Amino acid sequence: MSTSLAEQQEPAVVEKVAQQTVFSILIALSFTHLLNDTMQSLIPAIYPLVKDSLKLTYSQVGLITLTFQMSASILQPLVGIYTDKKPQPYSLAIGMSFTLVGLVSLAFSHTFAMVLVSVALTGVGSAIFHPEASRLAHMASGGKHGMAQSLFQVGGNAGSSLGPLLAAAIIVPFGQFNVIWFSLAALLAIVVMMRISKWYTQNMHRAKPKKSAQYIERAKLPTSTVIFSLVILLVLIFSKYFYMASMTSYYTFYLINKFHVSVQSAQVYLFVFLFAVAAGTFFGGPLGDRIGRKYVIWISILGVAPFSLLLPHANLFWTAILSVFIGVILSSAFSAILVYAQELVPGKVGMIAGLFFGLAFGMAGVGSALLGKLADSTSIDYVYQVCAYLPLIGLLTGLLPNLEKRKA
């Protein structure tokens, strides 16, 4: 009788273990995301240096971003679809190896074509890293998906904010070749990723979706509603990342052109904005778990509009202040959008992560190229006057179904 009772209890124990949040893995993932995005953020951080040394136009600067982002965005959904069917625990380290090669190549790049090849290799590394890392965060979340995605994302955004600061301290004063020192960060990330991959291999059962009441209820959404909602989310991604492209690729040029600050000072202002982005990311996911992701999406995109509309008319001090509000509010959206989409399409964590990360990178790349062309034909100031209206697209959030009510 006791043996029978133990056999009955065993599945419940396994289920309980599978639903525990593994913070050590989430923190390790966040740390590797920090290293990954620190290295990637060096690319836009050295734009002023490369623009002068290679005599580039704004359109060519935009093409560098487009090459980097498109090499990342096109592959990411494909990686996600493949790993949904055949998880690849050691793909994280493989992706980081591409980033390592791209960084070393960038350090030795003295032609525009070589810069494009280097950033493309770095983009491939990002394409391999993000879908599987997002799946791992989902696996280790213990059901707290918003919190897990935010913790994972905050590492990446913190890394993105460190890139300009490190570029200002190391690369701008001493030259482009010093990019090579950041290959040490890639090597460290590979070591940590190998340890994460070992846990991944031992916990593959966590990747299987549970047939819970919540899963069944959300699967009952009509296909037309799911498709319509995904289209709305993709449009919101367009709004967010076109505006982010204006800040990450051209904010330093805007400050230099309008307020005549030095390159290093402009990098510090960019760090302030990107640090605000990191802070906002940390709060977005847990807030979505608590009040509902739809409301976080609404607030984080539409709520930026008053600040983006004021930015082109502000002095240097208020530009810095407004950029902090923009960064904090706008960045809280992505974790909520990603988890909302994963709940719309249960059991396709990798595919959805790859699609949305890929689209985010793609929109940033296309946005950077188009905005660079616009800056060449008009002015960098005009770019910010146009982009100021993009957050108003957040009004479309009202068309999304409320998944929390369906769950209730």
mmCIF file of C-alpha atoms in Angstrom:
data_model
loop_
_atom_site.group_PDB
_atom_site.id
_atom_site.type_symbol
_atom_site.label_atom_id
_atom_site.label_comp_id
_atom_site.label_asym_id
_atom_site.label_seq_id
_atom_site.Cartn_x
_atom_site.Cartn_y
_atom_site.Cartn_z
ATOM 1 C CA MET A 1 0.000 0.000 0.000
ATOM 2 C CA SER A 2 2.842 2.391 0.894
ATOM 3 C CA THR A 3 4.577 1.588 -2.410
ATOM 4 C CA SER A 4 1.401 2.406 -4.314
ATOM 5 C CA LEU A 5 1.068 5.708 -2.442
ATOM 6 C CA ALA A 6 4.679 6.611 -3.281
ATOM 7 C CA GLU A 7 4.054 5.838 -6.932
ATOM 8 C CA GLN A 8 0.996 8.088 -6.870
ATOM 9 C CA GLN A 9 2.937 10.918 -5.217
ATOM 10 C CA GLU A 10 5.969 10.732 -7.544
ATOM 11 C CA PRO A 11 4.394 12.573 -10.527
ATOM 12 C CA ALA A 12 3.239 15.334 -8.188
ATOM 13 C CA VAL A 13 6.758 15.683 -6.770
ATOM 14 C CA VAL A 14 8.259 15.833 -10.274
ATOM 15 C CA GLU A 15 5.669 18.451 -11.277
ATOM 16 C CA LYS A 16 6.432 20.511 -8.163
ATOM 17 C CA VAL A 17 10.173 20.435 -8.853
ATOM 18 C CA ALA A 18 9.566 21.404 -12.493
ATOM 19 C CA GLN A 19 7.550 24.434 -11.362
ATOM 20 C CA GLN A 20 10.228 25.819 -9.026
ATOM 21 C CA THR A 21 11.963 28.999 -10.148
ATOM 22 C CA VAL A 22 15.689 28.336 -10.681
ATOM 23 C CA PHE A 23 17.208 31.730 -9.933
ATOM 24 C CA SER A 24 20.795 30.547 -10.363
ATOM 25 C CA ILE A 25 20.065 29.727 -14.022
ATOM 26 C CA LEU A 26 18.104 32.953 -14.567
ATOM 27 C CA ILE A 27 20.935 35.029 -13.108
ATOM 28 C CA ALA A 28 23.529 33.164 -15.199
ATOM 29 C CA LEU A 29 21.399 33.744 -18.314
ATOM 30 C CA SER A 30 21.042 37.428 -17.454
ATOM 31 C CA PHE A 31 24.823 37.676 -16.989
ATOM 32 C CA THR A 32 25.559 36.058 -20.356
ATOM 33 C CA HIS A 33 22.938 38.326 -21.935
ATOM 34 C CA LEU A 34 24.779 41.271 -20.375
ATOM 35 C CA LEU A 35 28.073 40.127 -21.916
ATOM 36 C CA ASN A 36 26.440 39.395 -25.274
ATOM 37 C CA ASP A 37 24.710 42.769 -25.566
ATOM 38 C CA THR A 38 27.703 44.692 -24.221
ATOM 39 C CA MET A 39 29.714 43.391 -27.153
ATOM 40 C CA GLN A 40 26.911 44.043 -29.628
ATOM 41 C CA SER A 41 26.375 47.582 -28.359
ATOM 42 C CA LEU A 42 29.964 48.409 -29.250
ATOM 43 C CA ILE A 43 28.842 48.526 -32.887
ATOM 44 C CA PRO A 44 26.622 51.651 -32.645
ATOM 45 C CA ALA A 45 28.860 53.068 -29.899
ATOM 46 C CA ILE A 46 31.812 53.418 -32.293
ATOM 47 C CA TYR A 47 29.762 54.922 -35.149
ATOM 48 C CA PRO A 48 31.168 58.444 -34.687
ATOM 49 C CA LEU A 49 34.709 57.008 -34.772
ATOM 50 C CA VAL A 50 34.098 54.843 -37.855
ATOM 51 C CA LYS A 51 32.149 57.592 -39.640
ATOM 52 C CA ASP A 52 35.145 59.924 -39.394
ATOM 53 C CA SER A 53 37.892 57.378 -40.086
ATOM 54 C CA LEU A 54 36.152 55.804 -43.114
ATOM 55 C CA LYS A 55 34.438 59.025 -44.304
ATOM 56 C CA LEU A 56 30.951 57.480 -44.176
ATOM 57 C CA THR A 57 27.570 59.113 -44.784
ATOM 58 C CA TYR A 58 24.607 58.693 -42.440
ATOM 59 C CA SER A 59 23.140 56.290 -44.995
ATOM 60 C CA GLN A 60 26.241 54.069 -44.757
ATOM 61 C CA VAL A 61 26.048 54.189 -40.955
ATOM 62 C CA GLY A 62 22.446 53.046 -41.258
ATOM 63 C CA LEU A 63 23.538 50.257 -43.617
ATOM 64 C CA ILE A 64 25.966 48.954 -40.969
ATOM 65 C CA THR A 65 23.068 48.703 -38.508
ATOM 66 C CA LEU A 66 20.841 47.143 -41.163
ATOM 67 C CA THR A 67 23.449 44.465 -41.946
ATOM 68 C CA PHE A 68 23.934 43.633 -38.275
ATOM 69 C CA GLN A 69 20.244 43.583 -37.430
ATOM 70 C CA MET A 70 19.116 41.682 -40.538
ATOM 71 C CA SER A 71 21.737 38.948 -40.073
ATOM 72 C CA ALA A 72 20.277 38.519 -36.593
ATOM 73 C CA SER A 73 16.598 38.908 -37.426
ATOM 74 C CA ILE A 74 16.309 36.560 -40.419
ATOM 75 C CA LEU A 75 17.910 33.620 -38.626
ATOM 76 C CA GLN A 76 16.203 33.966 -35.245
ATOM 77 C CA PRO A 77 12.725 32.632 -36.171
ATOM 78 C CA LEU A 78 14.350 29.745 -38.052
ATOM 79 C CA VAL A 79 16.500 28.899 -35.036
ATOM 80 C CA GLY A 80 13.413 29.082 -32.794
ATOM 81 C CA ILE A 81 11.332 26.780 -35.011
ATOM 82 C CA TYR A 82 14.149 24.231 -35.280
ATOM 83 C CA THR A 83 14.918 24.173 -31.556
ATOM 84 C CA ASP A 84 11.216 23.828 -30.659
ATOM 85 C CA LYS A 85 11.449 20.442 -32.360
ATOM 86 C CA LYS A 86 15.076 19.602 -31.499
ATOM 87 C CA PRO A 87 16.434 21.592 -28.526
ATOM 88 C CA GLN A 88 20.151 22.323 -28.786
ATOM 89 C CA PRO A 89 21.608 22.849 -25.297
ATOM 90 C CA TYR A 90 25.093 23.794 -26.527
ATOM 91 C CA SER A 91 23.955 26.219 -29.225
ATOM 92 C CA LEU A 92 24.463 29.157 -26.831
ATOM 93 C CA ALA A 93 28.230 28.638 -26.817
ATOM 94 C CA ILE A 94 28.234 28.151 -30.605
ATOM 95 C CA GLY A 95 26.423 31.459 -31.073
ATOM 96 C CA MET A 96 28.874 33.259 -28.822
ATOM 97 C CA SER A 97 31.743 31.848 -30.911
ATOM 98 C CA PHE A 98 30.354 33.713 -33.943
ATOM 99 C CA THR A 99 30.254 36.898 -31.857
ATOM 100 C CA LEU A 100 33.876 36.316 -30.826
ATOM 101 C CA VAL A 101 35.008 35.995 -34.464
ATOM 102 C CA GLY A 102 32.983 39.087 -35.415
ATOM 103 C CA LEU A 103 34.619 41.204 -32.707
ATOM 104 C CA VAL A 104 38.141 40.182 -33.659
ATOM 105 C CA SER A 105 37.317 40.911 -37.303
ATOM 106 C CA LEU A 106 35.874 44.331 -36.382
ATOM 107 C CA ALA A 107 39.096 45.268 -34.585
ATOM 108 C CA PHE A 108 41.021 44.751 -37.852
ATOM 109 C CA SER A 109 38.390 46.258 -40.189
ATOM 110 C CA HIS A 110 39.758 49.209 -42.180
ATOM 111 C CA THR A 111 37.255 49.168 -45.043
ATOM 112 C CA PHE A 112 33.511 49.639 -45.128
ATOM 113 C CA ALA A 113 32.995 46.145 -46.622
ATOM 114 C CA MET A 114 35.021 44.508 -43.831
ATOM 115 C CA VAL A 115 32.977 46.346 -41.211
ATOM 116 C CA LEU A 116 29.809 44.927 -42.807
ATOM 117 C CA VAL A 117 31.210 41.365 -42.728
ATOM 118 C CA SER A 118 32.235 41.771 -39.070
ATOM 119 C CA VAL A 119 28.869 43.047 -37.876
ATOM 120 C CA ALA A 120 27.099 40.317 -39.878
ATOM 121 C CA LEU A 121 29.064 37.640 -37.971
ATOM 122 C CA THR A 122 28.122 39.306 -34.693
ATOM 123 C CA GLY A 123 24.485 39.314 -35.819
ATOM 124 C CA VAL A 124 24.587 35.571 -36.517
ATOM 125 C CA GLY A 125 25.846 35.028 -32.964
ATOM 126 C CA SER A 126 22.895 37.011 -31.642
ATOM 127 C CA ALA A 127 20.456 35.030 -33.822
ATOM 128 C CA ILE A 128 21.609 31.744 -32.302
ATOM 129 C CA PHE A 129 21.777 33.065 -28.735
ATOM 130 C CA HIS A 130 18.415 34.754 -28.163
ATOM 131 C CA PRO A 131 15.780 32.071 -28.995
ATOM 132 C CA GLU A 132 17.438 29.306 -26.960
ATOM 133 C CA ALA A 133 18.313 31.655 -24.088
ATOM 134 C CA SER A 134 14.689 32.843 -23.990
ATOM 135 C CA ARG A 135 13.515 29.210 -23.924
ATOM 136 C CA LEU A 136 15.881 28.528 -21.016
ATOM 137 C CA ALA A 137 14.461 31.518 -19.124
ATOM 138 C CA HIS A 138 10.966 30.109 -19.734
ATOM 139 C CA MET A 139 12.083 26.672 -18.491
ATOM 140 C CA ALA A 140 13.672 28.072 -15.320
ATOM 141 C CA SER A 141 10.807 30.491 -14.562
ATOM 142 C CA GLY A 142 8.700 28.133 -12.435
ATOM 143 C CA GLY A 143 5.605 29.683 -14.014
ATOM 144 C CA LYS A 144 6.703 33.291 -13.351
ATOM 145 C CA HIS A 145 7.235 33.932 -17.049
ATOM 146 C CA GLY A 146 7.098 37.728 -16.959
ATOM 147 C CA MET A 147 9.599 37.943 -14.109
ATOM 148 C CA ALA A 148 11.939 35.453 -15.824
ATOM 149 C CA GLN A 149 11.869 37.285 -19.157
ATOM 150 C CA SER A 150 12.471 40.630 -17.424
ATOM 151 C CA LEU A 151 15.421 39.259 -15.477
ATOM 152 C CA PHE A 152 16.823 37.839 -18.713
ATOM 153 C CA GLN A 153 16.159 41.083 -20.621
ATOM 154 C CA VAL A 154 17.569 43.374 -17.951
ATOM 155 C CA GLY A 155 20.968 41.731 -18.367
ATOM 156 C CA GLY A 156 20.890 42.455 -22.084
ATOM 157 C CA ASN A 157 19.776 46.049 -21.637
ATOM 158 C CA ALA A 158 22.350 46.632 -18.905
ATOM 159 C CA GLY A 159 24.973 45.332 -21.319
ATOM 160 C CA SER A 160 23.662 47.627 -24.052
ATOM 161 C CA SER A 161 24.044 50.588 -21.699
ATOM 162 C CA LEU A 162 27.610 49.626 -20.766
ATOM 163 C CA GLY A 163 28.768 49.451 -24.394
ATOM 164 C CA PRO A 164 28.814 53.226 -25.043
ATOM 165 C CA LEU A 165 30.460 53.881 -21.672
ATOM 166 C CA LEU A 166 33.214 51.348 -22.334
ATOM 167 C CA ALA A 167 33.595 52.640 -25.877
ATOM 168 C CA ALA A 168 34.035 56.176 -24.534
ATOM 169 C CA ALA A 169 36.662 54.987 -22.039
ATOM 170 C CA ILE A 170 38.586 52.480 -24.154
ATOM 171 C CA ILE A 171 37.854 52.666 -27.889
ATOM 172 C CA VAL A 172 37.309 56.375 -28.633
ATOM 173 C CA PRO A 173 40.573 57.553 -26.953
ATOM 174 C CA PHE A 174 42.780 54.662 -28.115
ATOM 175 C CA GLY A 175 41.337 53.563 -31.445
ATOM 176 C CA GLN A 176 39.183 50.938 -33.121
ATOM 177 C CA PHE A 177 41.710 48.113 -32.634
ATOM 178 C CA ASN A 178 40.922 48.092 -28.907
ATOM 179 C CA VAL A 179 37.608 46.400 -29.707
ATOM 180 C CA ILE A 180 39.685 43.210 -29.558
ATOM 181 C CA TRP A 181 39.911 43.428 -25.752
ATOM 182 C CA PHE A 182 36.197 42.684 -25.567
ATOM 183 C CA SER A 183 36.830 39.232 -27.003
ATOM 184 C CA LEU A 184 37.765 38.314 -23.417
ATOM 185 C CA ALA A 185 34.124 38.917 -22.478
ATOM 186 C CA ALA A 186 33.089 36.507 -25.249
ATOM 187 C CA LEU A 187 35.412 33.830 -23.873
ATOM 188 C CA LEU A 188 33.987 34.322 -20.354
ATOM 189 C CA ALA A 189 30.447 34.051 -21.735
ATOM 190 C CA ILE A 190 31.298 30.771 -23.483
ATOM 191 C CA VAL A 191 32.548 29.294 -20.182
ATOM 192 C CA VAL A 192 29.341 30.299 -18.349
ATOM 193 C CA MET A 193 27.170 29.076 -21.223
ATOM 194 C CA MET A 194 28.762 25.633 -21.127
ATOM 195 C CA ARG A 195 27.694 25.312 -17.477
ATOM 196 C CA ILE A 196 24.163 26.517 -18.285
ATOM 197 C CA SER A 197 23.964 24.011 -21.135
ATOM 198 C CA LYS A 198 24.745 21.182 -18.730
ATOM 199 C CA TRP A 199 21.693 22.139 -16.607
ATOM 200 C CA TYR A 200 19.635 22.451 -19.800
ATOM 201 C CA THR A 201 20.537 18.893 -20.806
ATOM 202 C CA GLN A 202 19.509 17.540 -17.386
ATOM 203 C CA ASN A 203 16.180 19.427 -17.298
ATOM 204 C CA MET A 204 14.725 18.949 -20.757
ATOM 205 C CA HIS A 205 11.395 17.866 -19.211
ATOM 206 C CA ARG A 206 10.750 21.485 -18.184
ATOM 207 C CA ALA A 207 10.474 22.490 -21.849
ATOM 208 C CA LYS A 208 7.324 20.418 -22.359
ATOM 209 C CA PRO A 209 4.115 22.490 -21.967
ATOM 210 C CA LYS A 210 1.829 21.403 -19.132
ATOM 211 C CA LYS A 211 -1.774 20.499 -19.980
ATOM 212 C CA SER A 212 -3.083 22.831 -17.323
ATOM 213 C CA ALA A 213 -6.456 24.543 -17.284
ATOM 214 C CA GLN A 214 -4.742 27.777 -18.228
ATOM 215 C CA TYR A 215 -3.093 26.137 -21.247
ATOM 216 C CA ILE A 216 -6.370 24.590 -22.434
ATOM 217 C CA GLU A 217 -8.344 27.825 -21.967
ATOM 218 C CA ARG A 218 -5.880 29.939 -23.896
ATOM 219 C CA ALA A 219 -5.671 27.350 -26.654
ATOM 220 C CA LYS A 220 -9.413 27.893 -27.240
ATOM 221 C CA LEU A 221 -8.893 31.378 -28.638
ATOM 222 C CA PRO A 222 -10.136 31.449 -32.264
ATOM 223 C CA THR A 223 -7.341 31.222 -34.802
ATOM 224 C CA SER A 224 -8.444 34.509 -36.369
ATOM 225 C CA THR A 225 -8.167 36.244 -32.970
ATOM 226 C CA VAL A 226 -4.693 34.821 -32.392
ATOM 227 C CA ILE A 227 -3.484 35.945 -35.833
ATOM 228 C CA PHE A 228 -5.041 39.402 -35.457
ATOM 229 C CA SER A 229 -3.461 39.804 -32.010
ATOM 230 C CA LEU A 230 -0.037 38.743 -33.286
ATOM 231 C CA VAL A 231 -0.306 41.312 -36.101
ATOM 232 C CA ILE A 232 -1.120 44.038 -33.551
ATOM 233 C CA LEU A 233 1.874 42.983 -31.449
ATOM 234 C CA LEU A 234 4.139 43.101 -34.497
ATOM 235 C CA VAL A 235 2.930 46.623 -35.305
ATOM 236 C CA LEU A 236 3.689 47.641 -31.716
ATOM 237 C CA ILE A 237 7.179 46.134 -32.100
ATOM 238 C CA PHE A 238 7.571 48.302 -35.228
ATOM 239 C CA SER A 239 6.639 51.419 -33.238
ATOM 240 C CA LYS A 240 8.944 50.609 -30.338
ATOM 241 C CA TYR A 241 12.012 49.591 -32.313
ATOM 242 C CA PHE A 242 11.831 52.302 -34.961
ATOM 243 C CA TYR A 243 11.903 54.823 -32.138
ATOM 244 C CA MET A 244 14.640 52.886 -30.337
ATOM 245 C CA ALA A 245 16.676 52.889 -33.577
ATOM 246 C CA SER A 246 16.572 56.675 -33.620
ATOM 247 C CA MET A 247 18.013 56.721 -30.105
ATOM 248 C CA THR A 248 20.599 53.945 -30.246
ATOM 249 C CA SER A 249 21.995 54.793 -33.707
ATOM 250 C CA TYR A 250 21.652 58.586 -33.935
ATOM 251 C CA TYR A 251 21.289 60.005 -30.421
ATOM 252 C CA THR A 252 25.014 60.760 -30.185
ATOM 253 C CA PHE A 253 24.943 62.527 -33.573
ATOM 254 C CA TYR A 254 21.856 64.478 -32.481
ATOM 255 C CA LEU A 255 23.573 65.700 -29.313
ATOM 256 C CA ILE A 256 26.803 66.542 -31.135
ATOM 257 C CA ASN A 257 24.981 68.391 -33.923
ATOM 258 C CA LYS A 258 22.439 70.295 -31.807
ATOM 259 C CA PHE A 259 24.316 70.963 -28.563
ATOM 260 C CA HIS A 260 27.955 70.695 -29.786
ATOM 261 C CA VAL A 261 29.007 68.233 -27.079
ATOM 262 C CA SER A 262 32.133 66.081 -27.490
ATOM 263 C CA VAL A 263 31.985 62.490 -28.740
ATOM 264 C CA GLN A 264 32.826 61.161 -25.271
ATOM 265 C CA SER A 265 30.166 63.328 -23.617
ATOM 266 C CA ALA A 266 27.616 62.136 -26.161
ATOM 267 C CA GLN A 267 28.527 58.529 -25.301
ATOM 268 C CA VAL A 268 27.862 59.258 -21.623
ATOM 269 C CA TYR A 269 24.423 60.686 -22.458
ATOM 270 C CA LEU A 270 23.735 57.553 -24.525
ATOM 271 C CA PHE A 271 24.765 55.436 -21.526
ATOM 272 C CA VAL A 272 22.252 57.333 -19.352
ATOM 273 C CA PHE A 273 19.464 56.587 -21.831
ATOM 274 C CA LEU A 274 20.403 52.911 -22.176
ATOM 275 C CA PHE A 275 20.735 52.496 -18.407
ATOM 276 C CA ALA A 276 17.179 53.840 -18.113
ATOM 277 C CA VAL A 277 16.162 51.232 -20.695
ATOM 278 C CA ALA A 278 17.700 48.512 -18.517
ATOM 279 C CA ALA A 279 15.862 49.781 -15.428
ATOM 280 C CA GLY A 280 12.519 49.858 -17.230
ATOM 281 C CA THR A 281 12.989 46.318 -18.527
ATOM 282 C CA PHE A 282 13.432 44.981 -15.006
ATOM 283 C CA PHE A 283 10.016 46.258 -13.892
ATOM 284 C CA GLY A 284 7.994 45.453 -17.024
ATOM 285 C CA GLY A 285 7.772 41.660 -16.665
ATOM 286 C CA PRO A 286 6.879 41.392 -12.938
ATOM 287 C CA LEU A 287 4.373 44.234 -13.365
ATOM 288 C CA GLY A 288 2.787 42.287 -16.224
ATOM 289 C CA ASP A 289 2.541 39.190 -13.987
ATOM 290 C CA ARG A 290 0.719 41.312 -11.408
ATOM 291 C CA ILE A 291 -1.614 43.695 -13.292
ATOM 292 C CA GLY A 292 -1.834 42.045 -16.732
ATOM 293 C CA ARG A 293 0.461 42.269 -19.744
ATOM 294 C CA LYS A 294 -2.000 44.171 -21.912
ATOM 295 C CA TYR A 295 -1.968 47.107 -19.498
ATOM 296 C CA VAL A 296 1.827 47.139 -19.339
ATOM 297 C CA ILE A 297 2.020 47.145 -23.167
ATOM 298 C CA TRP A 298 -0.472 50.015 -23.306
ATOM 299 C CA ILE A 299 1.334 52.134 -20.717
ATOM 300 C CA SER A 300 4.842 51.422 -21.971
ATOM 301 C CA ILE A 301 4.276 52.412 -25.619
ATOM 302 C CA LEU A 302 1.525 55.049 -25.560
ATOM 303 C CA GLY A 303 2.899 56.482 -22.304
ATOM 304 C CA VAL A 304 6.114 57.536 -24.065
ATOM 305 C CA ALA A 305 4.283 59.919 -26.432
ATOM 306 C CA PRO A 306 4.259 63.068 -24.227
ATOM 307 C CA PHE A 307 8.013 62.786 -23.651
ATOM 308 C CA SER A 308 8.929 61.940 -27.264
ATOM 309 C CA LEU A 309 6.870 64.909 -28.507
ATOM 310 C CA LEU A 310 8.706 67.275 -26.130
ATOM 311 C CA LEU A 311 12.211 65.942 -26.841
ATOM 312 C CA PRO A 312 12.945 67.824 -30.127
ATOM 313 C CA HIS A 313 12.128 71.148 -28.422
ATOM 314 C CA ALA A 314 14.129 70.688 -25.194
ATOM 315 C CA ASN A 315 17.542 72.059 -24.178
ATOM 316 C CA LEU A 316 20.433 69.739 -23.299
ATOM 317 C CA PHE A 317 19.470 69.335 -19.639
ATOM 318 C CA TRP A 318 15.843 68.512 -20.365
ATOM 319 C CA THR A 319 16.829 66.306 -23.305
ATOM 320 C CA ALA A 320 18.772 64.130 -20.854
ATOM 321 C CA ILE A 321 15.850 64.075 -18.393
ATOM 322 C CA LEU A 322 13.288 63.261 -21.088
ATOM 323 C CA SER A 323 15.518 60.478 -22.460
ATOM 324 C CA VAL A 324 15.462 58.816 -19.024
ATOM 325 C CA PHE A 325 11.642 58.822 -18.921
ATOM 326 C CA ILE A 326 11.497 57.557 -22.507
ATOM 327 C CA GLY A 327 13.966 54.754 -21.769
ATOM 328 C CA VAL A 328 12.260 53.566 -18.579
ATOM 329 C CA ILE A 329 8.716 53.614 -19.958
ATOM 330 C CA LEU A 330 9.356 52.297 -23.476
ATOM 331 C CA SER A 331 11.610 49.414 -22.438
ATOM 332 C CA SER A 332 9.023 47.827 -20.144
ATOM 333 C CA ALA A 333 7.060 46.738 -23.219
ATOM 334 C CA PHE A 334 9.169 43.961 -24.736
ATOM 335 C CA SER A 335 8.989 41.387 -21.926
ATOM 336 C CA ALA A 336 5.219 41.885 -21.700
ATOM 337 C CA ILE A 337 4.800 41.621 -25.494
ATOM 338 C CA LEU A 338 6.936 38.476 -25.701
ATOM 339 C CA VAL A 339 5.173 36.619 -22.863
ATOM 340 C CA TYR A 340 1.748 37.765 -24.122
ATOM 341 C CA ALA A 341 2.592 36.303 -27.549
ATOM 342 C CA GLN A 342 3.865 33.055 -25.996
ATOM 343 C CA GLU A 343 0.554 32.740 -24.135
ATOM 344 C CA LEU A 344 -1.343 33.343 -27.371
ATOM 345 C CA VAL A 345 0.512 30.424 -29.001
ATOM 346 C CA PRO A 346 1.146 27.863 -26.210
ATOM 347 C CA GLY A 347 3.902 25.300 -26.712
ATOM 348 C CA LYS A 348 5.827 27.379 -29.298
ATOM 349 C CA VAL A 349 8.188 29.218 -26.948
ATOM 350 C CA GLY A 350 11.237 29.049 -29.215
ATOM 351 C CA MET A 351 9.365 29.973 -32.392
ATOM 352 C CA ILE A 352 7.669 33.003 -30.781
ATOM 353 C CA ALA A 353 10.912 34.128 -29.108
ATOM 354 C CA GLY A 354 12.770 33.814 -32.401
ATOM 355 C CA LEU A 355 10.024 35.636 -34.311
ATOM 356 C CA PHE A 356 9.797 38.563 -31.895
ATOM 357 C CA PHE A 357 13.513 38.895 -31.200
ATOM 358 C CA GLY A 358 14.109 38.608 -34.938
ATOM 359 C CA LEU A 359 11.491 41.219 -35.757
ATOM 360 C CA ALA A 360 12.865 43.522 -33.061
ATOM 361 C CA PHE A 361 16.341 43.291 -34.578
ATOM 362 C CA GLY A 362 14.938 43.609 -38.100
ATOM 363 C CA MET A 363 12.839 46.669 -37.292
ATOM 364 C CA ALA A 364 15.824 48.293 -35.585
ATOM 365 C CA GLY A 365 17.962 47.624 -38.656
ATOM 366 C CA VAL A 366 15.414 48.816 -41.217
ATOM 367 C CA GLY A 367 14.581 51.792 -39.026
ATOM 368 C CA SER A 368 18.236 52.765 -38.715
ATOM 369 C CA ALA A 369 18.770 52.557 -42.495
ATOM 370 C CA LEU A 370 15.644 54.584 -43.323
ATOM 371 C CA LEU A 371 16.310 57.167 -40.641
ATOM 372 C CA GLY A 372 19.903 57.518 -41.861
ATOM 373 C CA LYS A 373 18.605 58.194 -45.368
ATOM 374 C CA LEU A 374 16.136 60.716 -43.937
ATOM 375 C CA ALA A 375 18.926 62.430 -41.963
ATOM 376 C CA ASP A 376 21.066 62.742 -45.122
ATOM 377 C CA SER A 377 18.216 64.262 -47.139
ATOM 378 C CA THR A 378 16.934 66.583 -44.365
ATOM 379 C CA SER A 379 18.689 66.861 -40.995
ATOM 380 C CA ILE A 380 19.271 64.836 -37.847
ATOM 381 C CA ASP A 381 16.918 67.207 -35.979
ATOM 382 C CA TYR A 382 14.106 66.447 -38.431
ATOM 383 C CA VAL A 383 14.498 62.717 -37.734
ATOM 384 C CA TYR A 384 13.538 63.292 -34.095
ATOM 385 C CA GLN A 385 10.599 65.491 -35.043
ATOM 386 C CA VAL A 386 9.202 62.662 -37.204
ATOM 387 C CA CYS A 387 9.923 59.856 -34.717
ATOM 388 C CA ALA A 388 8.199 61.784 -31.923
ATOM 389 C CA TYR A 389 4.812 60.576 -33.229
ATOM 390 C CA LEU A 390 5.644 56.845 -33.388
ATOM 391 C CA PRO A 391 4.550 56.032 -29.792
ATOM 392 C CA LEU A 392 0.988 57.108 -30.665
ATOM 393 C CA ILE A 393 0.696 53.744 -32.464
ATOM 394 C CA GLY A 394 0.347 52.342 -28.929
ATOM 395 C CA LEU A 395 -3.376 53.172 -29.184
ATOM 396 C CA LEU A 396 -3.737 49.870 -31.078
ATOM 397 C CA THR A 397 -3.157 48.005 -27.805
ATOM 398 C CA GLY A 398 -6.834 48.542 -27.036
ATOM 399 C CA LEU A 399 -7.675 45.996 -29.761
ATOM 400 C CA LEU A 400 -5.872 43.128 -27.978
ATOM 401 C CA PRO A 401 -7.938 40.524 -26.069
ATOM 402 C CA ASN A 402 -7.488 40.428 -22.295
ATOM 403 C CA LEU A 403 -5.942 37.025 -21.609
ATOM 404 C CA GLU A 404 -6.129 37.430 -17.845
ATOM 405 C CA LYS A 405 -9.940 37.630 -18.002
ATOM 406 C CA ARG A 406 -10.034 34.442 -20.092
ATOM 407 C CA LYS A 407 -7.890 32.714 -17.526
ATOM 408 C CA ALA A 408 -10.226 33.791 -14.737
#
